[in-house]
Amino acid sequence: MSLVALLAVGALLTGGAVAHAAADGTAGLETARILPGDAAAGLSSPHPASPHPGASRNKNKNHQRQRGDQGQSQSQKLLRDFTQVLSPVQQSTTQSRALPDNRQLAHSRTITSNTQKTDSHVRNSSAQKAKQSVKGRQNVGDQQNAAQPVRKNPKNEPAPKPCDPNIRVMTQNMYVGSSFAPLIAAQTLPQFLAAVTTVYQNIIASAPAERAAAVAREIARNEPDLVGLQEVDIIRTGSRPAENVQSDQLQALLAELDRLGHHYETVGIMPGLDIEAPSTLGFDVRLTYRDVVIVRADAARKITLSNRQVQTYVINSTQPSPVGAITDIRGWISVDATVCGRTFRFVNTHLDSTPPFTVQRAQAQELVASAANTRLPVVFVGDFNANASDPDDPTFATYRFLLDQGFADAWKLRRPGDPGFTCCQAPDLRNPVSSLTRRIDLVLFRGAFGVKNINVVGNREADRTPLGLWPSDHAGVVATLRLPGAGK
């Protein structure tokens, strides 16, 4: 049973108590959402208060709670297929921290958004001509340096190190922490409420913060410059709308990276799925999801970012239900990165996983036509839900399409004889032996990149958490790419 059908049953059983579902049937395929230009954490904006999580920064506080647009029409609230690993994105509140001014993106002057704001809801059209830019703020060091006269380099100071023309990228699906089989099996209201309780307890038992810390350790060990994250969840409880945060994986990830001395900034958040339902515990359980891009904020590594874009796909899985048309909107985040004077586009996505995979292939086509609509070299990372390791798998056609559009598979180029499986561990993450059997988390590129190295991470016994859990049901992938034009 799909989540659409499941939540329709749940709504009937609970008298419409399954919250955050489209109730007016207006979530048509022609409507998509492009985030306003201030949708990245740590960036200033000419707009007074963005509804998007992680958008605004309070200069007088190191941390602040950033709220989503709770006034959105319910038609924008999404549900997805519970037969798959719960999918990405977040719609409402996040506790992802806003960093102080002296922790801006290292050596980055501006983040410019191509997105156009129209009451926070804009059609996702390739024909858009009106573009709106958002000026990033200079960090404190930049402002101080601007006031100082340029001085000559004393003889006793070492010469600057040559610029490293390699870029390291990473993709990681972080996973909510539970199977949803109990919800699928529920036939009555008491069973449904009990199933919500079971799923919630499973998620808490999976120690989301501890697993996020394990992912942070992988990031710290590999020091990727740009990271694409999928299924970055928040778990909340309380009365509707539930606001008591039990876990926030993005917050836990960034906090652990800070503790380890590896500082990363949030570049963009793709908001989406937001589900709330009653339980037998006397409170509602609310799950919200995000796809996220973070960047290494290291003064020793000069990366200039610009032209951040966060967009939803025009075509998404939609099915009718007693509570209205329910649409599982997916999308992508991109940013143009300049290293050593060479600029490329970095794109993070999470494609649909619903059989018969026609929506997945349509999203792949749109990804190429939109995010890759540039003369710049392009790097795609993400959970593509397309099994690149099995030509007989029906999702292989999506992978084949991307290769036919001129994209190369970094893994196949560097490790042609290695299966490189990335999915999936057991739902409770306690399987004693790794059960990865598919390669669906990919690093693809278009342009004259060289592949210096690529590895699967988070799949070794030593990567388990102190409780013995795998960090996620997916392994991550880290690739070091030589920038086009940088020589051998």
PDB file of C-alpha atoms in Angstrom, residues 35-309:
ATOM      1  CA  LEU A  35      12.154  29.131  -2.628  1.00  0.00           C
ATOM      2  CA  PRO A  36      12.687  32.838  -2.125  1.00  0.00           C
ATOM      3  CA  GLY A  37      16.179  34.129  -2.543  1.00  0.00           C
ATOM      4  CA  ASP A  38      16.885  34.161   1.180  1.00  0.00           C
ATOM      5  CA  ALA A  39      16.378  30.405   1.498  1.00  0.00           C
ATOM      6  CA  ALA A  40      19.921  29.552   2.530  1.00  0.00           C
ATOM      7  CA  ALA A  41      21.104  29.710   6.091  1.00  0.00           C
ATOM      8  CA  GLY A  42      23.659  32.375   6.807  1.00  0.00           C
ATOM      9  CA  LEU A  43      22.679  34.783   4.023  1.00  0.00           C
ATOM     10  CA  SER A  44      21.158  38.197   4.412  1.00  0.00           C
ATOM     11  CA  SER A  45      18.152  39.167   2.359  1.00  0.00           C
ATOM     12  CA  PRO A  46      16.327  42.311   1.284  1.00  0.00           C
ATOM     13  CA  HIS A  47      13.097  40.527   2.196  1.00  0.00           C
ATOM     14  CA  PRO A  48      11.977  41.237   5.770  1.00  0.00           C
ATOM     15  CA  ALA A  49      11.181  37.750   7.034  1.00  0.00           C
ATOM     16  CA  SER A  50      11.479  34.627   4.941  1.00  0.00           C
ATOM     17  CA  PRO A  51       9.074  31.762   5.550  1.00  0.00           C
ATOM     18  CA  HIS A  52      11.741  29.278   4.551  1.00  0.00           C
ATOM     19  CA  PRO A  53      13.667  27.356   7.237  1.00  0.00           C
ATOM     20  CA  GLY A  54      17.284  28.380   7.659  1.00  0.00           C
ATOM     21  CA  ALA A  55      16.735  31.628   5.768  1.00  0.00           C
ATOM     22  CA  SER A  56      17.353  34.548   8.119  1.00  0.00           C
ATOM     23  CA  ARG A  57      20.165  35.347  10.504  1.00  0.00           C
ATOM     24  CA  ASN A  58      19.900  37.369  13.715  1.00  0.00           C
ATOM     25  CA  LYS A  59      23.042  39.424  14.109  1.00  0.00           C
ATOM     26  CA  ASN A  60      22.651  39.608  17.863  1.00  0.00           C
ATOM     27  CA  LYS A  61      22.364  35.845  18.430  1.00  0.00           C
ATOM     28  CA  ASN A  62      24.587  32.910  17.623  1.00  0.00           C
ATOM     29  CA  HIS A  63      21.607  30.609  17.335  1.00  0.00           C
ATOM     30  CA  GLN A  64      17.956  31.225  16.562  1.00  0.00           C
ATOM     31  CA  ARG A  65      14.941  29.182  15.754  1.00  0.00           C
ATOM     32  CA  GLN A  66      13.967  29.588  12.152  1.00  0.00           C
ATOM     33  CA  ARG A  67      10.319  29.059  11.325  1.00  0.00           C
ATOM     34  CA  GLY A  68       8.729  27.831   8.135  1.00  0.00           C
ATOM     35  CA  ASP A  69       5.688  29.218   6.455  1.00  0.00           C
ATOM     36  CA  GLN A  70       2.920  27.736   8.573  1.00  0.00           C
ATOM     37  CA  GLY A  71       0.435  29.822   6.631  1.00  0.00           C
ATOM     38  CA  GLN A  72       0.947  27.843   3.461  1.00  0.00           C
ATOM     39  CA  SER A  73      -2.107  26.231   1.976  1.00  0.00           C
ATOM     40  CA  GLN A  74      -2.443  22.603   2.949  1.00  0.00           C
ATOM     41  CA  SER A  75      -2.158  21.673  -0.705  1.00  0.00           C
ATOM     42  CA  GLN A  76       1.582  22.230  -0.387  1.00  0.00           C
ATOM     43  CA  LYS A  77       1.911  19.677   2.414  1.00  0.00           C
ATOM     44  CA  LEU A  78       3.198  16.471   1.003  1.00  0.00           C
ATOM     45  CA  LEU A  79       2.941  12.766   1.682  1.00  0.00           C
ATOM     46  CA  ARG A  80       5.033   9.994   0.197  1.00  0.00           C
ATOM     47  CA  ASP A  81       5.125   6.256  -0.289  1.00  0.00           C
ATOM     48  CA  PHE A  82       5.589   4.458   3.029  1.00  0.00           C
ATOM     49  CA  THR A  83       6.654   1.310   1.185  1.00  0.00           C
ATOM     50  CA  GLN A  84       9.946   3.083   0.451  1.00  0.00           C
ATOM     51  CA  VAL A  85      12.443   4.506   2.882  1.00  0.00           C
ATOM     52  CA  LEU A  86      10.795   7.742   4.057  1.00  0.00           C
ATOM     53  CA  SER A  87      11.713  10.494   1.697  1.00  0.00           C
ATOM     54  CA  PRO A  88      13.282  13.877   1.988  1.00  0.00           C
ATOM     55  CA  VAL A  89      12.593  17.415   2.826  1.00  0.00           C
ATOM     56  CA  GLN A  90      10.923  19.702   5.284  1.00  0.00           C
ATOM     57  CA  GLN A  91       8.175  22.243   5.187  1.00  0.00           C
ATOM     58  CA  SER A  92       7.868  23.940   8.551  1.00  0.00           C
ATOM     59  CA  THR A  93      10.006  24.649  11.578  1.00  0.00           C
ATOM     60  CA  THR A  94      13.680  23.845  11.809  1.00  0.00           C
ATOM     61  CA  GLN A  95      16.173  24.371  14.585  1.00  0.00           C
ATOM     62  CA  SER A  96      19.125  24.433  12.226  1.00  0.00           C
ATOM     63  CA  ARG A  97      21.327  27.064  13.709  1.00  0.00           C
ATOM     64  CA  ALA A  98      22.140  30.405  12.132  1.00  0.00           C
ATOM     65  CA  LEU A  99      25.843  31.045  12.578  1.00  0.00           C
ATOM     66  CA  PRO A 100      27.236  34.374  13.797  1.00  0.00           C
ATOM     67  CA  ASP A 101      28.522  36.919  11.331  1.00  0.00           C
ATOM     68  CA  ASN A 102      32.170  35.946  11.753  1.00  0.00           C
ATOM     69  CA  ARG A 103      31.316  32.424  10.602  1.00  0.00           C
ATOM     70  CA  GLN A 104      30.141  33.314   7.115  1.00  0.00           C
ATOM     71  CA  LEU A 105      31.019  31.147   4.151  1.00  0.00           C
ATOM     72  CA  ALA A 106      34.785  31.312   3.911  1.00  0.00           C
ATOM     73  CA  HIS A 107      35.973  33.710   1.196  1.00  0.00           C
ATOM     74  CA  SER A 108      32.485  33.989  -0.232  1.00  0.00           C
ATOM     75  CA  ARG A 109      31.283  37.482  -1.076  1.00  0.00           C
ATOM     76  CA  THR A 110      27.771  36.882  -2.348  1.00  0.00           C
ATOM     77  CA  ILE A 111      25.200  34.189  -2.808  1.00  0.00           C
ATOM     78  CA  THR A 112      22.958  35.167  -5.704  1.00  0.00           C
ATOM     79  CA  SER A 113      19.633  33.469  -6.238  1.00  0.00           C
ATOM     80  CA  ASN A 114      17.922  33.112  -9.588  1.00  0.00           C
ATOM     81  CA  THR A 115      14.639  32.404  -7.899  1.00  0.00           C
ATOM     82  CA  GLN A 116      11.736  34.813  -8.045  1.00  0.00           C
ATOM     83  CA  LYS A 117       9.523  35.427  -5.018  1.00  0.00           C
ATOM     84  CA  THR A 118       5.770  35.705  -5.460  1.00  0.00           C
ATOM     85  CA  ASP A 119       4.075  35.299  -2.085  1.00  0.00           C
ATOM     86  CA  SER A 120       6.564  32.445  -1.502  1.00  0.00           C
ATOM     87  CA  HIS A 121       4.893  30.352  -4.240  1.00  0.00           C
ATOM     88  CA  VAL A 122       6.212  30.543  -7.797  1.00  0.00           C
ATOM     89  CA  ARG A 123       5.658  28.376 -10.831  1.00  0.00           C
ATOM     90  CA  ASN A 124       8.694  26.240 -11.604  1.00  0.00           C
ATOM     91  CA  SER A 125       9.017  27.242 -15.250  1.00  0.00           C
ATOM     92  CA  SER A 126      12.070  27.147 -17.432  1.00  0.00           C
ATOM     93  CA  ALA A 127      10.588  30.186 -19.181  1.00  0.00           C
ATOM     94  CA  GLN A 128      11.036  32.423 -16.143  1.00  0.00           C
ATOM     95  CA  LYS A 129      12.702  35.651 -17.168  1.00  0.00           C
ATOM     96  CA  ALA A 130      12.346  37.710 -14.018  1.00  0.00           C
ATOM     97  CA  LYS A 131      15.214  36.944 -11.712  1.00  0.00           C
ATOM     98  CA  GLN A 132      15.847  38.252  -8.247  1.00  0.00           C
ATOM     99  CA  SER A 133      19.234  38.474  -6.589  1.00  0.00           C
ATOM    100  CA  VAL A 134      19.974  38.288  -2.954  1.00  0.00           C
ATOM    101  CA  LYS A 135      23.114  39.929  -1.732  1.00  0.00           C
ATOM    102  CA  GLY A 136      25.183  37.980   0.737  1.00  0.00           C
ATOM    103  CA  ARG A 137      26.780  39.734   3.637  1.00  0.00           C
ATOM    104  CA  GLN A 138      30.488  40.229   3.933  1.00  0.00           C
ATOM    105  CA  ASN A 139      31.877  38.545   6.965  1.00  0.00           C
ATOM    106  CA  VAL A 140      33.397  40.528   9.790  1.00  0.00           C
ATOM    107  CA  GLY A 141      36.911  39.802   8.611  1.00  0.00           C
ATOM    108  CA  ASP A 142      36.117  41.109   5.142  1.00  0.00           C
ATOM    109  CA  GLN A 143      34.687  44.316   6.581  1.00  0.00           C
ATOM    110  CA  GLN A 144      37.734  44.869   8.751  1.00  0.00           C
ATOM    111  CA  ASN A 145      40.100  44.136   5.895  1.00  0.00           C
ATOM    112  CA  ALA A 146      38.247  46.597   3.685  1.00  0.00           C
ATOM    113  CA  ALA A 147      39.128  49.380   6.106  1.00  0.00           C
ATOM    114  CA  GLN A 148      42.818  48.503   6.231  1.00  0.00           C
ATOM    115  CA  PRO A 149      45.392  49.732   3.704  1.00  0.00           C
ATOM    116  CA  VAL A 150      47.023  47.075   1.585  1.00  0.00           C
ATOM    117  CA  ARG A 151      50.458  46.296   2.932  1.00  0.00           C
ATOM    118  CA  LYS A 152      53.353  44.550   1.311  1.00  0.00           C
ATOM    119  CA  ASN A 153      54.173  41.024   2.340  1.00  0.00           C
ATOM    120  CA  PRO A 154      57.113  41.083   4.773  1.00  0.00           C
ATOM    121  CA  LYS A 155      60.104  39.037   3.731  1.00  0.00           C
ATOM    122  CA  ASN A 156      59.706  36.718   6.682  1.00  0.00           C
ATOM    123  CA  GLU A 157      56.183  35.636   5.694  1.00  0.00           C
ATOM    124  CA  PRO A 158      55.897  32.449   3.623  1.00  0.00           C
ATOM    125  CA  ALA A 159      54.603  32.668   0.095  1.00  0.00           C
ATOM    126  CA  PRO A 160      50.948  31.682  -0.319  1.00  0.00           C
ATOM    127  CA  LYS A 161      50.364  28.039  -1.084  1.00  0.00           C
ATOM    128  CA  PRO A 162      49.382  27.227  -4.647  1.00  0.00           C
ATOM    129  CA  CYS A 163      45.669  26.742  -5.150  1.00  0.00           C
ATOM    130  CA  ASP A 164      44.491  23.118  -5.045  1.00  0.00           C
ATOM    131  CA  PRO A 165      42.455  22.543  -8.232  1.00  0.00           C
ATOM    132  CA  ASN A 166      40.723  19.459  -6.805  1.00  0.00           C
ATOM    133  CA  ILE A 167      37.184  19.549  -5.461  1.00  0.00           C
ATOM    134  CA  ARG A 168      35.875  16.948  -3.022  1.00  0.00           C
ATOM    135  CA  VAL A 169      32.148  16.255  -2.983  1.00  0.00           C
ATOM    136  CA  MET A 170      29.957  13.930  -0.934  1.00  0.00           C
ATOM    137  CA  THR A 171      26.411  12.562  -0.961  1.00  0.00           C
ATOM    138  CA  GLN A 172      24.636  11.009   2.029  1.00  0.00           C
ATOM    139  CA  ASN A 173      21.056   9.911   2.655  1.00  0.00           C
ATOM    140  CA  MET A 174      20.606  10.253   6.442  1.00  0.00           C
ATOM    141  CA  TYR A 175      17.416   8.098   6.900  1.00  0.00           C
ATOM    142  CA  VAL A 176      14.578   8.641   9.359  1.00  0.00           C
ATOM    143  CA  GLY A 177      15.235   5.464  11.365  1.00  0.00           C
ATOM    144  CA  SER A 178      12.188   3.185  10.993  1.00  0.00           C
ATOM    145  CA  SER A 179      10.195   0.943   8.716  1.00  0.00           C
ATOM    146  CA  PHE A 180       6.553   1.932   8.238  1.00  0.00           C
ATOM    147  CA  ALA A 181       5.190  -1.616   7.949  1.00  0.00           C
ATOM    148  CA  PRO A 182       3.024  -1.221  11.109  1.00  0.00           C
ATOM    149  CA  LEU A 183       1.243   1.752   9.546  1.00  0.00           C
ATOM    150  CA  ILE A 184       0.689  -0.123   6.319  1.00  0.00           C
ATOM    151  CA  ALA A 185      -0.807  -3.056   8.203  1.00  0.00           C
ATOM    152  CA  ALA A 186      -3.210  -0.952  10.331  1.00  0.00           C
ATOM    153  CA  GLN A 187      -6.891  -1.644   9.601  1.00  0.00           C
ATOM    154  CA  THR A 188      -8.669   0.086  12.490  1.00  0.00           C
ATOM    155  CA  LEU A 189      -8.295   3.336  14.397  1.00  0.00           C
ATOM    156  CA  PRO A 190      -6.722   1.667  17.478  1.00  0.00           C
ATOM    157  CA  GLN A 191      -4.289  -0.188  15.203  1.00  0.00           C
ATOM    158  CA  PHE A 192      -3.399   3.026  13.388  1.00  0.00           C
ATOM    159  CA  LEU A 193      -2.729   4.934  16.609  1.00  0.00           C
ATOM    160  CA  ALA A 194      -0.661   2.035  17.938  1.00  0.00           C
ATOM    161  CA  ALA A 195       1.292   1.923  14.676  1.00  0.00           C
ATOM    162  CA  VAL A 196       2.135   5.633  14.942  1.00  0.00           C
ATOM    163  CA  THR A 197       3.438   4.932  18.445  1.00  0.00           C
ATOM    164  CA  THR A 198       5.531   1.992  17.206  1.00  0.00           C
ATOM    165  CA  VAL A 199       7.079   3.977  14.364  1.00  0.00           C
ATOM    166  CA  TYR A 200       7.851   6.889  16.686  1.00  0.00           C
ATOM    167  CA  GLN A 201       9.496   4.595  19.245  1.00  0.00           C
ATOM    168  CA  ASN A 202      11.509   2.912  16.493  1.00  0.00           C
ATOM    169  CA  ILE A 203      12.769   6.275  15.288  1.00  0.00           C
ATOM    170  CA  ILE A 204      13.801   7.331  18.789  1.00  0.00           C
ATOM    171  CA  ALA A 205      15.463   3.931  19.315  1.00  0.00           C
ATOM    172  CA  SER A 206      17.510   4.537  16.162  1.00  0.00           C
ATOM    173  CA  ALA A 207      19.216   7.441  17.968  1.00  0.00           C
ATOM    174  CA  PRO A 208      18.989  10.048  15.168  1.00  0.00           C
ATOM    175  CA  ALA A 209      21.393  12.461  16.877  1.00  0.00           C
ATOM    176  CA  GLU A 210      23.950   9.727  17.459  1.00  0.00           C
ATOM    177  CA  ARG A 211      23.679   8.635  13.836  1.00  0.00           C
ATOM    178  CA  ALA A 212      24.000  12.250  12.642  1.00  0.00           C
ATOM    179  CA  ALA A 213      27.175  12.496  14.727  1.00  0.00           C
ATOM    180  CA  ALA A 214      28.495   9.376  12.983  1.00  0.00           C
ATOM    181  CA  VAL A 215      27.854  11.023   9.604  1.00  0.00           C
ATOM    182  CA  ALA A 216      29.642  14.117  10.915  1.00  0.00           C
ATOM    183  CA  ARG A 217      32.681  11.990  11.724  1.00  0.00           C
ATOM    184  CA  GLU A 218      32.715  10.700   8.146  1.00  0.00           C
ATOM    185  CA  ILE A 219      32.578  14.268   6.896  1.00  0.00           C
ATOM    186  CA  ALA A 220      35.376  15.310   9.262  1.00  0.00           C
ATOM    187  CA  ARG A 221      37.562  12.406   8.128  1.00  0.00           C
ATOM    188  CA  ASN A 222      37.084  13.107   4.427  1.00  0.00           C
ATOM    189  CA  GLU A 223      36.740  16.927   4.482  1.00  0.00           C
ATOM    190  CA  PRO A 224      34.494  17.274   1.426  1.00  0.00           C
ATOM    191  CA  ASP A 225      34.127  20.819   0.115  1.00  0.00           C
ATOM    192  CA  LEU A 226      30.434  20.385  -0.742  1.00  0.00           C
ATOM    193  CA  VAL A 227      27.980  17.863   0.692  1.00  0.00           C
ATOM    194  CA  GLY A 228      24.531  16.907  -0.613  1.00  0.00           C
ATOM    195  CA  LEU A 229      22.279  15.449   2.105  1.00  0.00           C
ATOM    196  CA  GLN A 230      18.908  13.756   1.650  1.00  0.00           C
ATOM    197  CA  GLU A 231      16.198  12.771   4.153  1.00  0.00           C
ATOM    198  CA  VAL A 232      17.424  15.151   6.830  1.00  0.00           C
ATOM    199  CA  ASP A 233      14.598  14.857   9.343  1.00  0.00           C
ATOM    200  CA  ILE A 234      13.106  16.557  12.363  1.00  0.00           C
ATOM    201  CA  ILE A 235      11.002  14.574  14.842  1.00  0.00           C
ATOM    202  CA  ARG A 236       8.540  16.580  16.966  1.00  0.00           C
ATOM    203  CA  THR A 237       5.778  15.788  19.428  1.00  0.00           C
ATOM    204  CA  GLY A 238       2.910  17.685  21.047  1.00  0.00           C
ATOM    205  CA  SER A 239      -0.518  18.963  20.155  1.00  0.00           C
ATOM    206  CA  ARG A 240      -1.140  20.078  16.602  1.00  0.00           C
ATOM    207  CA  PRO A 241       0.990  21.610  15.293  1.00  0.00           C
ATOM    208  CA  ALA A 242       3.559  19.616  17.282  1.00  0.00           C
ATOM    209  CA  GLU A 243       6.525  21.816  18.188  1.00  0.00           C
ATOM    210  CA  ASN A 244       8.533  19.850  20.798  1.00  0.00           C
ATOM    211  CA  VAL A 245      11.686  18.852  18.945  1.00  0.00           C
ATOM    212  CA  GLN A 246      12.896  15.377  19.835  1.00  0.00           C
ATOM    213  CA  SER A 247      15.631  15.302  17.207  1.00  0.00           C
ATOM    214  CA  ASP A 248      16.918  17.502  14.400  1.00  0.00           C
ATOM    215  CA  GLN A 249      19.500  15.704  12.294  1.00  0.00           C
ATOM    216  CA  LEU A 250      20.858  18.820  10.618  1.00  0.00           C
ATOM    217  CA  GLN A 251      21.361  20.573  13.929  1.00  0.00           C
ATOM    218  CA  ALA A 252      23.038  17.485  15.399  1.00  0.00           C
ATOM    219  CA  LEU A 253      25.275  17.105  12.336  1.00  0.00           C
ATOM    220  CA  LEU A 254      26.498  20.707  12.360  1.00  0.00           C
ATOM    221  CA  ALA A 255      26.987  20.705  16.132  1.00  0.00           C
ATOM    222  CA  GLU A 256      29.158  17.592  15.988  1.00  0.00           C
ATOM    223  CA  LEU A 257      31.176  19.030  13.106  1.00  0.00           C
ATOM    224  CA  ASP A 258      31.766  22.153  15.171  1.00  0.00           C
ATOM    225  CA  ARG A 259      32.849  20.043  18.127  1.00  0.00           C
ATOM    226  CA  LEU A 260      35.302  18.201  15.882  1.00  0.00           C
ATOM    227  CA  GLY A 261      36.702  21.516  14.630  1.00  0.00           C
ATOM    228  CA  HIS A 262      35.328  21.116  11.094  1.00  0.00           C
ATOM    229  CA  HIS A 263      32.986  23.985  10.343  1.00  0.00           C
ATOM    230  CA  TYR A 264      30.320  23.746   7.669  1.00  0.00           C
ATOM    231  CA  GLU A 265      27.613  26.184   6.597  1.00  0.00           C
ATOM    232  CA  THR A 266      24.152  25.482   5.226  1.00  0.00           C
ATOM    233  CA  VAL A 267      23.898  26.699   1.635  1.00  0.00           C
ATOM    234  CA  GLY A 268      20.350  25.654   0.775  1.00  0.00           C
ATOM    235  CA  ILE A 269      17.406  23.650   2.114  1.00  0.00           C
ATOM    236  CA  MET A 270      14.783  21.988  -0.053  1.00  0.00           C
ATOM    237  CA  PRO A 271      11.597  21.861   2.089  1.00  0.00           C
ATOM    238  CA  GLY A 272       8.878  19.326   1.677  1.00  0.00           C
ATOM    239  CA  LEU A 273       7.290  16.420   3.526  1.00  0.00           C
ATOM    240  CA  ASP A 274       5.576  17.315   6.804  1.00  0.00           C
ATOM    241  CA  ILE A 275       3.337  14.665   8.387  1.00  0.00           C
ATOM    242  CA  GLU A 276       1.617  14.727  11.782  1.00  0.00           C
ATOM    243  CA  ALA A 277      -0.618  12.046  13.276  1.00  0.00           C
ATOM    244  CA  PRO A 278      -1.989  11.123  16.727  1.00  0.00           C
ATOM    245  CA  SER A 279      -0.514   8.278  18.765  1.00  0.00           C
ATOM    246  CA  THR A 280      -1.425   6.236  21.833  1.00  0.00           C
ATOM    247  CA  LEU A 281       1.076   8.222  23.893  1.00  0.00           C
ATOM    248  CA  GLY A 282      -1.197  11.203  24.418  1.00  0.00           C
ATOM    249  CA  PHE A 283       0.513  13.431  21.849  1.00  0.00           C
ATOM    250  CA  ASP A 284       0.863  13.828  18.093  1.00  0.00           C
ATOM    251  CA  VAL A 285       3.986  12.683  16.293  1.00  0.00           C
ATOM    252  CA  ARG A 286       5.274  14.938  13.521  1.00  0.00           C
ATOM    253  CA  LEU A 287       7.914  14.079  10.927  1.00  0.00           C
ATOM    254  CA  THR A 288       9.427  16.723   8.661  1.00  0.00           C
ATOM    255  CA  TYR A 289      12.071  16.310   5.999  1.00  0.00           C
ATOM    256  CA  ARG A 290      14.647  18.250   4.049  1.00  0.00           C
ATOM    257  CA  ASP A 291      17.284  17.923   1.385  1.00  0.00           C
ATOM    258  CA  VAL A 292      20.273  20.080   2.259  1.00  0.00           C
ATOM    259  CA  VAL A 293      23.559  21.319   0.796  1.00  0.00           C
ATOM    260  CA  ILE A 294      26.347  22.280   3.174  1.00  0.00           C
ATOM    261  CA  VAL A 295      29.750  23.757   2.360  1.00  0.00           C
ATOM    262  CA  ARG A 296      33.085  23.567   4.120  1.00  0.00           C
ATOM    263  CA  ALA A 297      33.781  26.894   5.842  1.00  0.00           C
ATOM    264  CA  ASP A 298      37.551  26.734   6.187  1.00  0.00           C
ATOM    265  CA  ALA A 299      39.709  29.839   5.853  1.00  0.00           C
ATOM    266  CA  ALA A 300      42.410  27.690   4.273  1.00  0.00           C
ATOM    267  CA  ARG A 301      40.078  26.632   1.469  1.00  0.00           C
ATOM    268  CA  LYS A 302      38.914  29.377  -0.871  1.00  0.00           C
ATOM    269  CA  ILE A 303      35.519  28.549  -2.348  1.00  0.00           C
ATOM    270  CA  THR A 304      33.318  31.292  -3.759  1.00  0.00           C
ATOM    271  CA  LEU A 305      29.627  30.438  -4.066  1.00  0.00           C
ATOM    272  CA  SER A 306      27.032  32.167  -6.213  1.00  0.00           C
ATOM    273  CA  ASN A 307      23.715  31.639  -7.980  1.00  0.00           C
ATOM    274  CA  ARG A 308      22.107  29.371  -5.425  1.00  0.00           C
ATOM    275  CA  GLN A 309      18.874  27.833  -6.714  1.00  0.00           C
TER     276      GLN A 309
END
